[in-house]
Each structure stands twice: as structure tokens, then as C-alpha cells.
Amino acid sequence: MVQSKLLPYAFFEGEFVPADQAKVSIATHALQYGTGVFGGIRGYLDRDGETINIFRLPDHARRLMQSARFLRAELPYDADRVAEIIVELVKRNAPTFDIYIRPFIYKADLELGPKLKGIRDELAIYMIPLQEYLPITHPIRLMVSSWRRVEDNIVPSRGKVSGAYINSALARDQAEECGFDDAIMLNAAGKVAEGSGANLFIVRGGALITTPVTADILEGITRRSLLEFARDLGIPIEEREIDRSELYICDEAFLCGTGVQIAPIGSIDGRPVGNGQIGPITARLQQVFFALVRGEESPYQHYLTRVKIEQPAGAR
């Protein structure tokens, strides 16, 4: 379980404020009905120790605003402005460690009744320190959950809708109570969708395989990045439906996402994946990803928003 203290400053109701002052009423519409959307963005401490590298910030800001369209949200910000606010907030917090950035757009009025139109919208952003969400240096143990992934025509799976994450919580709780690290969820058609809060890849016969965006999955930014890296490495790629039985005979498997990064899977439902260790394709993709975000020489440096951190006078 990830628990971490908020960094000192947040963005709330149009202003930069101390994080402990960014509070809402218990009657807030989003709290009562789950009428919010959010993003998850990582900032990595560069190897120079003085820069935070935010991974694909413009893409995350655009996806946040795309998700907001499902809420019919009306805000005085576009994606570029959201990205600017995030950069300013990083500067104000001046972290010297890896961070997780959580922007949240929500229905802010104290109004009764589940609806969307005509309710005031707000943007809030906070940050926490974050290292590993799931292990990345050793394989994790997953199970196929009995909870199905929510369908796109029930709750939009392309948006990070806060209320939909009860679906993820039920699956992950079940997995942890059964002694696993996380869950794999099937969709209504009985095909593999994704993890409880991450996209899923498998490897068979040297090909990297992942479920299509039409399989009730989140259109993951890390997922899209790894597909690009794999193509450039000459790794064959298949985007197609994955049957449950394929999970038991694949050579490698891993979860990916902003939170989990690239988390290798060692077993599924108690059955070893390959030899149960981190596979060569998984390891190669990890190498490319972490070299990039740590500021090493990389052809993908255009995906980083580099924020120079200036410590207050007298700070060490």
C-alpha cells in the first residue's frame, strides 16, 4: 500500500496554496457520486540531482482534458495551461526525489443528485514522493480476478473516471487477500483486459503482445511508449485479443503504467510465466525506459519536460 505525505504546495480553486488548505466539503458532488476524473504523472530525479524529468507531460495533460469531456466539464484551462501549472507547482515544491503528480478535475458544487450538466467544475493538483508502486526488480505474482473489467458503454474506460475505480479496488482487494500482488481483469467477452490499474503485455515466440484499445482498457501513455520502443528495437508487435489460457503459456508478461512503471510478472494463478524470472524483452524495455527518465542519453528525450529545481537559500 502506498501512503505518502503531500508535498507542501497544491493547486486548488485557481490558486497555489499550502496543501493542507486544499480541502472540500463532505457534500461535494464528486465525493458523493464519483464525478471526477484524474491523471497520474511521474517526475523522476535526473542523474544530475538537480532536475525533475516529467515523463510525457503534454500527453498526460491532453488525456486529462479528454477525460474531462466525459464529465461535460467546463474549465478556464486547456491542456497547455494545465501543463504550465504542473511545472510551476513542481518548482514551488522543489523536490529532490521522485514524485507522483495527481491532477484532478471534479464536480465541486454541493448539489444532490447524480448528473453532470450545470454543476461547477474545479481543477486540483497535488504531489507526493513515490518510488515503487509494485516491485520492478523482481517478478510479481498475479491472479485472474473474478471481477470483470467495467465495460466502455457502462463507464468510459478511455477516461480515468474516479467513480469507476471501485472496479479496480474490488479486484485488487481480492488478489491481495488471496496472497497475490495484483489482479488481471477480463472484460465482458471473457478476454484479457488489463491489470487492476495498469496495462498488460505478454510475450510469445519473441513477439510482444497487448490487448487493443477496444478491449475495455485505458489508453495508456506508458503502454503507447513501450510499443514505440519495441518497434524501434525491432521486436515484433501484436495488438489483439488475448485469451485467458495464453496467460498460462506465455514466455514473459509484465504490467505497465505511470504508477507500476514496468513490473515483471513471475506467475499467474500460481503458474510460472516462462522460467519465473524477468524475461529478456521485459528487461530490455525497462532499460530503455529508465535510461530515458533518469536523463541518460536517449533518442526519446523529447518526451521529457525537464524542470530545474532551485532550493531555497540556506537549504542543503
CSV table of C-alpha atoms in Angstrom, one decimal:
chain,number,residue,atom,x,y,z
A,1,MET,CA,0.0,0.0,0.0
A,2,VAL,CA,1.3,3.4,-1.0
A,3,GLN,CA,1.0,6.1,1.7
A,4,SER,CA,2.9,9.3,1.4
A,5,LYS,CA,2.9,12.8,2.8
A,6,LEU,CA,1.7,15.6,0.5
A,7,LEU,CA,4.4,18.0,-0.8
A,8,PRO,CA,3.9,21.4,0.7
A,9,TYR,CA,2.0,23.1,-2.1
A,10,ALA,CA,-1.0,22.3,-4.1
A,11,PHE,CA,-3.1,24.0,-6.8
A,12,PHE,CA,-6.7,24.4,-5.6
A,13,GLU,CA,-9.6,26.6,-6.8
A,14,GLY,CA,-7.4,28.6,-9.2
A,15,GLU,CA,-4.5,29.3,-6.7
A,16,PHE,CA,-1.3,27.8,-5.4
A,17,VAL,CA,-2.0,27.1,-1.7
A,18,PRO,CA,-0.5,25.1,1.2
A,19,ALA,CA,-1.5,21.6,0.6
A,20,ASP,CA,-3.2,21.3,4.0
A,21,GLN,CA,-5.6,24.1,3.0
A,22,ALA,CA,-6.8,22.3,-0.2
A,23,LYS,CA,-10.0,20.9,1.2
A,24,VAL,CA,-13.6,20.2,0.0
A,25,SER,CA,-16.9,19.8,1.8
A,26,ILE,CA,-18.2,16.3,2.7
A,27,ALA,CA,-21.2,17.3,0.5
A,28,THR,CA,-19.1,17.8,-2.6
A,29,HIS,CA,-20.8,16.2,-5.7
A,30,ALA,CA,-17.6,14.3,-6.8
A,31,LEU,CA,-17.2,12.8,-3.3
A,32,GLN,CA,-20.8,11.6,-3.2
A,33,TYR,CA,-21.1,10.4,-6.8
A,34,GLY,CA,-17.6,9.8,-8.1
A,35,THR,CA,-18.0,12.6,-10.7
A,36,GLY,CA,-14.3,13.3,-11.1
A,37,VAL,CA,-11.5,12.4,-13.5
A,38,PHE,CA,-7.8,12.3,-12.7
A,39,GLY,CA,-4.4,11.8,-14.1
A,40,GLY,CA,-1.2,10.2,-12.8
A,41,ILE,CA,2.1,11.7,-13.9
A,42,ARG,CA,5.6,10.8,-12.7
A,43,GLY,CA,8.5,13.1,-12.2
A,44,TYR,CA,11.9,11.4,-11.9
A,45,LEU,CA,15.0,12.9,-10.3
A,46,ASP,CA,17.6,13.3,-13.0
A,47,ARG,CA,21.0,11.8,-12.5
A,48,ASP,CA,22.3,15.3,-12.1
A,49,GLY,CA,20.4,15.5,-8.8
A,50,GLU,CA,19.0,19.0,-9.7
A,51,THR,CA,16.3,18.3,-12.3
A,52,ILE,CA,12.9,16.7,-12.3
A,53,ASN,CA,12.1,14.9,-15.5
A,54,ILE,CA,8.4,14.8,-16.1
A,55,PHE,CA,7.5,11.9,-18.4
A,56,ARG,CA,5.2,12.9,-21.3
A,57,LEU,CA,3.6,15.8,-19.5
A,58,PRO,CA,1.8,17.2,-22.6
A,59,ASP,CA,0.3,13.8,-23.3
A,60,HIS,CA,-0.9,13.4,-19.8
A,61,ALA,CA,-2.4,16.9,-19.8
A,62,ARG,CA,-4.3,16.2,-23.1
A,63,ARG,CA,-5.6,12.9,-21.7
A,64,LEU,CA,-6.8,14.6,-18.6
A,65,MET,CA,-8.8,17.2,-20.6
A,66,GLN,CA,-10.1,14.4,-22.8
A,67,SER,CA,-11.4,12.6,-19.7
A,68,ALA,CA,-12.9,15.8,-18.6
A,69,ARG,CA,-15.1,15.8,-21.7
A,70,PHE,CA,-16.9,12.7,-20.3
A,71,LEU,CA,-17.9,14.9,-17.3
A,72,ARG,CA,-19.0,17.7,-19.6
A,73,ALA,CA,-16.6,19.8,-17.6
A,74,GLU,CA,-16.2,23.5,-18.3
A,75,LEU,CA,-12.9,25.0,-17.1
A,76,PRO,CA,-10.9,28.1,-17.9
A,77,TYR,CA,-7.9,25.8,-18.7
A,78,ASP,CA,-6.7,23.9,-21.8
A,79,ALA,CA,-4.1,21.1,-21.8
A,80,ASP,CA,-1.2,23.5,-22.3
A,81,ARG,CA,-2.2,25.6,-19.3
A,82,VAL,CA,-2.6,22.6,-17.1
A,83,ALA,CA,0.9,21.5,-18.1
A,84,GLU,CA,2.2,25.0,-17.2
A,85,ILE,CA,0.5,24.9,-13.8
A,86,ILE,CA,2.1,21.5,-13.1
A,87,VAL,CA,5.6,22.8,-14.0
A,88,GLU,CA,5.1,25.8,-11.7
A,89,LEU,CA,3.9,23.5,-8.9
A,90,VAL,CA,7.0,21.3,-9.2
A,91,LYS,CA,9.1,24.4,-9.0
A,92,ARG,CA,7.3,25.6,-5.9
A,93,ASN,CA,7.6,22.2,-4.2
A,94,ALA,CA,11.3,21.8,-5.3
A,95,PRO,CA,11.5,18.1,-4.7
A,96,THR,CA,14.9,16.3,-4.6
A,97,PHE,CA,13.3,12.9,-5.1
A,98,ASP,CA,10.9,11.0,-7.5
A,99,ILE,CA,7.4,12.4,-7.4
A,100,TYR,CA,3.9,11.4,-8.4
A,101,ILE,CA,1.7,14.2,-9.6
A,102,ARG,CA,-2.1,13.9,-9.3
A,103,PRO,CA,-4.3,16.4,-11.3
A,104,PHE,CA,-8.0,16.0,-10.5
A,105,ILE,CA,-11.0,17.6,-12.2
A,106,TYR,CA,-14.2,17.3,-10.3
A,107,LYS,CA,-17.8,18.4,-9.8
A,108,ALA,CA,-17.4,20.9,-7.0
A,109,ASP,CA,-20.9,22.0,-6.1
A,110,LEU,CA,-22.8,20.8,-3.1
A,111,GLU,CA,-25.6,19.5,-5.1
A,112,LEU,CA,-27.8,16.4,-4.6
A,113,GLY,CA,-28.4,14.1,-7.5
A,114,PRO,CA,-26.3,12.2,-10.0
A,115,LYS,CA,-26.0,14.4,-13.0
A,116,LEU,CA,-23.2,16.2,-14.9
A,117,LYS,CA,-24.5,19.4,-16.6
A,118,GLY,CA,-24.8,22.6,-14.8
A,119,ILE,CA,-22.5,21.7,-11.9
A,120,ARG,CA,-19.4,23.8,-11.2
A,121,ASP,CA,-16.1,22.2,-12.1
A,122,GLU,CA,-12.7,22.7,-10.5
A,123,LEU,CA,-9.1,21.6,-11.0
A,124,ALA,CA,-6.9,20.5,-8.2
A,125,ILE,CA,-3.3,19.2,-8.3
A,126,TYR,CA,-1.1,17.7,-5.6
A,127,MET,CA,2.1,15.8,-5.4
A,128,ILE,CA,3.6,13.1,-3.3
A,129,PRO,CA,7.0,11.4,-3.1
A,130,LEU,CA,6.8,8.0,-4.9
A,131,GLN,CA,9.3,5.2,-5.5
A,132,GLU,CA,8.0,1.8,-6.4
A,133,TYR,CA,4.2,1.2,-6.5
A,134,LEU,CA,4.8,-2.5,-7.4
A,135,PRO,CA,8.2,-4.2,-7.5
A,136,ILE,CA,10.2,-3.7,-10.7
A,137,THR,CA,13.4,-5.6,-9.8
A,138,HIS,CA,11.8,-8.9,-9.1
A,139,PRO,CA,8.7,-10.7,-10.6
A,140,ILE,CA,5.3,-10.2,-9.0
A,141,ARG,CA,2.5,-12.8,-8.5
A,142,LEU,CA,-0.9,-12.1,-10.2
A,143,MET,CA,-4.2,-13.8,-10.3
A,144,VAL,CA,-7.1,-13.6,-12.7
A,145,SER,CA,-9.9,-11.8,-10.8
A,146,SER,CA,-13.5,-12.9,-10.7
A,147,TRP,CA,-14.4,-9.2,-11.1
A,148,ARG,CA,-14.8,-8.2,-14.7
A,149,ARG,CA,-13.4,-5.0,-16.1
A,150,VAL,CA,-16.1,-2.3,-16.4
A,151,GLU,CA,-17.4,-2.0,-20.0
A,152,ASP,CA,-16.8,1.2,-22.0
A,153,ASN,CA,-20.6,1.6,-22.6
A,154,ILE,CA,-21.2,1.4,-18.8
A,155,VAL,CA,-18.4,3.8,-17.7
A,156,PRO,CA,-15.9,5.1,-20.3
A,157,SER,CA,-12.8,3.0,-20.0
A,158,ARG,CA,-10.8,5.6,-22.0
A,159,GLY,CA,-11.2,8.1,-19.2
A,160,LYS,CA,-9.7,7.9,-15.7
A,161,VAL,CA,-13.1,8.4,-14.1
A,162,SER,CA,-12.8,8.4,-10.3
A,163,GLY,CA,-16.0,6.5,-9.6
A,164,ALA,CA,-15.0,3.7,-11.9
A,165,TYR,CA,-12.1,2.7,-9.7
A,166,ILE,CA,-14.3,0.8,-7.3
A,167,ASN,CA,-14.0,-1.8,-10.0
A,168,SER,CA,-10.2,-1.8,-9.6
A,169,ALA,CA,-10.4,-1.8,-5.8
A,170,LEU,CA,-12.6,-4.9,-5.7
A,171,ALA,CA,-10.2,-6.8,-8.0
A,172,ARG,CA,-7.0,-5.7,-6.1
A,173,ASP,CA,-8.5,-6.4,-2.7
A,174,GLN,CA,-9.5,-9.9,-3.8
A,175,ALA,CA,-6.0,-10.6,-5.2
A,176,GLU,CA,-4.2,-9.3,-2.1
A,177,GLU,CA,-6.5,-11.3,0.3
A,178,CYS,CA,-5.6,-14.4,-1.8
A,179,GLY,CA,-1.9,-13.8,-1.3
A,180,PHE,CA,-1.2,-12.2,-4.7
A,181,ASP,CA,0.3,-8.8,-5.6
A,182,ASP,CA,-2.3,-7.7,-8.0
A,183,ALA,CA,-5.1,-8.8,-10.3
A,184,ILE,CA,-5.6,-9.3,-14.0
A,185,MET,CA,-9.1,-8.5,-15.2
A,186,LEU,CA,-11.1,-10.0,-18.0
A,187,ASN,CA,-13.7,-8.0,-20.0
A,188,ALA,CA,-17.3,-8.9,-20.6
A,189,ALA,CA,-16.4,-11.0,-23.5
A,190,GLY,CA,-14.1,-13.1,-21.3
A,191,LYS,CA,-10.9,-11.8,-22.9
A,192,VAL,CA,-8.0,-10.4,-21.1
A,193,ALA,CA,-8.4,-6.6,-20.5
A,194,GLU,CA,-5.7,-5.3,-18.1
A,195,GLY,CA,-4.5,-5.2,-14.5
A,196,SER,CA,-6.4,-3.6,-11.7
A,197,GLY,CA,-4.8,-0.3,-12.6
A,198,ALA,CA,-2.3,-0.9,-15.3
A,199,ASN,CA,-2.0,-2.2,-18.9
A,200,LEU,CA,-0.8,-5.7,-19.6
A,201,PHE,CA,1.7,-7.2,-22.1
A,202,ILE,CA,2.7,-10.8,-22.7
A,203,VAL,CA,5.5,-12.2,-24.9
A,204,ARG,CA,5.1,-15.4,-27.0
A,205,GLY,CA,7.6,-16.6,-29.5
A,206,GLY,CA,9.6,-13.4,-29.4
A,207,ALA,CA,6.5,-11.2,-30.2
A,208,LEU,CA,5.3,-8.5,-27.8
A,209,ILE,CA,1.5,-8.8,-27.5
A,210,THR,CA,-1.0,-6.5,-25.8
A,211,THR,CA,-4.7,-6.1,-25.8
A,212,PRO,CA,-6.3,-3.5,-28.2
A,213,VAL,CA,-7.7,-0.2,-27.0
A,214,THR,CA,-11.2,-1.7,-27.9
A,215,ALA,CA,-10.8,-4.3,-25.2
A,216,ASP,CA,-12.2,-2.0,-22.4
A,217,ILE,CA,-8.8,-0.8,-21.4
A,218,LEU,CA,-7.3,2.6,-20.5
A,219,GLU,CA,-5.4,4.1,-23.5
A,220,GLY,CA,-2.2,4.0,-21.5
A,221,ILE,CA,0.6,6.5,-22.2
A,222,THR,CA,3.3,4.2,-20.9
A,223,ARG,CA,1.7,1.4,-23.0
A,224,ARG,CA,1.9,3.6,-26.1
A,225,SER,CA,5.5,4.5,-25.3
A,226,LEU,CA,6.6,0.9,-24.9
A,227,LEU,CA,5.0,-0.1,-28.2
A,228,GLU,CA,7.2,2.7,-29.8
A,229,PHE,CA,10.3,1.5,-28.0
A,230,ALA,CA,9.7,-2.1,-29.1
A,231,ARG,CA,9.1,-1.2,-32.8
A,232,ASP,CA,12.4,0.8,-32.8
A,233,LEU,CA,14.2,-2.2,-31.2
A,234,GLY,CA,12.8,-4.5,-34.0
A,235,ILE,CA,10.6,-6.5,-31.6
A,236,PRO,CA,7.6,-7.9,-33.4
A,237,ILE,CA,4.3,-6.5,-32.0
A,238,GLU,CA,0.8,-7.8,-32.0
A,239,GLU,CA,-2.2,-5.7,-30.7
A,240,ARG,CA,-5.0,-8.3,-30.5
A,241,GLU,CA,-7.3,-10.1,-28.1
A,242,ILE,CA,-5.6,-12.3,-25.5
A,243,ASP,CA,-7.3,-15.4,-24.2
A,244,ARG,CA,-7.0,-16.3,-20.5
A,245,SER,CA,-5.3,-19.6,-21.5
A,246,GLU,CA,-2.5,-17.6,-23.2
A,247,LEU,CA,-1.5,-16.2,-19.8
A,248,TYR,CA,-0.6,-19.7,-18.7
A,249,ILE,CA,1.7,-20.5,-21.7
A,250,CYS,CA,3.4,-17.1,-22.4
A,251,ASP,CA,7.1,-16.7,-22.2
A,252,GLU,CA,7.1,-13.3,-20.4
A,253,ALA,CA,4.5,-10.9,-19.0
A,254,PHE,CA,4.5,-7.5,-17.4
A,255,LEU,CA,2.3,-4.7,-16.2
A,256,CYS,CA,2.9,-1.1,-17.3
A,257,GLY,CA,1.6,2.3,-16.4
A,258,THR,CA,2.6,5.5,-14.7
A,259,GLY,CA,2.3,4.0,-11.2
A,260,VAL,CA,3.6,0.5,-11.8
A,261,GLN,CA,6.2,1.6,-14.4
A,262,ILE,CA,7.3,-1.8,-15.9
A,263,ALA,CA,6.5,-4.5,-13.4
A,264,PRO,CA,7.6,-8.0,-14.4
A,265,ILE,CA,5.2,-10.9,-13.7
A,266,GLY,CA,6.6,-14.2,-12.4
A,267,SER,CA,3.4,-16.2,-12.1
A,268,ILE,CA,-0.3,-16.0,-12.9
A,269,ASP,CA,-2.8,-18.1,-10.9
A,270,GLY,CA,0.2,-20.0,-9.4
A,271,ARG,CA,1.6,-21.0,-12.8
A,272,PRO,CA,5.1,-19.7,-13.6
A,273,VAL,CA,5.4,-17.3,-16.5
A,274,GLY,CA,8.3,-18.6,-18.6
A,275,ASN,CA,11.1,-19.5,-16.1
A,276,GLY,CA,9.5,-17.3,-13.5
A,277,GLN,CA,12.2,-14.6,-13.8
A,278,ILE,CA,12.4,-11.3,-15.6
A,279,GLY,CA,12.5,-12.1,-19.4
A,280,PRO,CA,14.9,-10.5,-21.9
A,281,ILE,CA,12.3,-8.4,-23.7
A,282,THR,CA,10.9,-7.1,-20.4
A,283,ALA,CA,14.4,-6.3,-19.2
A,284,ARG,CA,15.3,-4.5,-22.5
A,285,LEU,CA,12.2,-2.3,-22.3
A,286,GLN,CA,13.0,-1.5,-18.7
A,287,GLN,CA,16.5,-0.5,-19.6
A,288,VAL,CA,15.3,1.9,-22.4
A,289,PHE,CA,12.6,3.4,-20.2
A,290,PHE,CA,14.7,4.1,-17.1
A,291,ALA,CA,17.7,5.4,-19.0
A,292,LEU,CA,15.3,7.9,-20.5
A,293,VAL,CA,13.6,9.1,-17.4
A,294,ARG,CA,16.9,9.4,-15.5
A,295,GLY,CA,18.3,11.7,-18.1
A,296,GLU,CA,20.8,9.4,-19.8
A,297,GLU,CA,21.4,9.8,-23.5
A,298,SER,CA,18.3,8.6,-25.3
A,299,PRO,CA,16.5,9.1,-28.6
A,300,TYR,CA,13.3,9.8,-26.7
A,301,GLN,CA,14.4,12.8,-24.7
A,302,HIS,CA,11.7,14.9,-26.4
A,303,TYR,CA,9.3,13.0,-24.1
A,304,LEU,CA,10.7,14.7,-21.0
A,305,THR,CA,9.8,18.1,-19.5
A,306,ARG,CA,12.9,19.0,-17.6
A,307,VAL,CA,12.3,21.2,-14.5
A,308,LYS,CA,15.3,22.7,-12.9
A,309,ILE,CA,14.9,22.7,-9.1
A,310,GLU,CA,16.1,25.7,-7.2
A,311,GLN,CA,16.5,25.1,-3.5
A,312,PRO,CA,15.6,28.0,-1.1
A,313,ALA,CA,18.5,30.0,0.2
A,314,GLY,CA,20.2,28.1,3.1
A,315,ALA,CA,18.8,24.7,2.1
A,316,ARG,CA,21.0,21.7,1.7
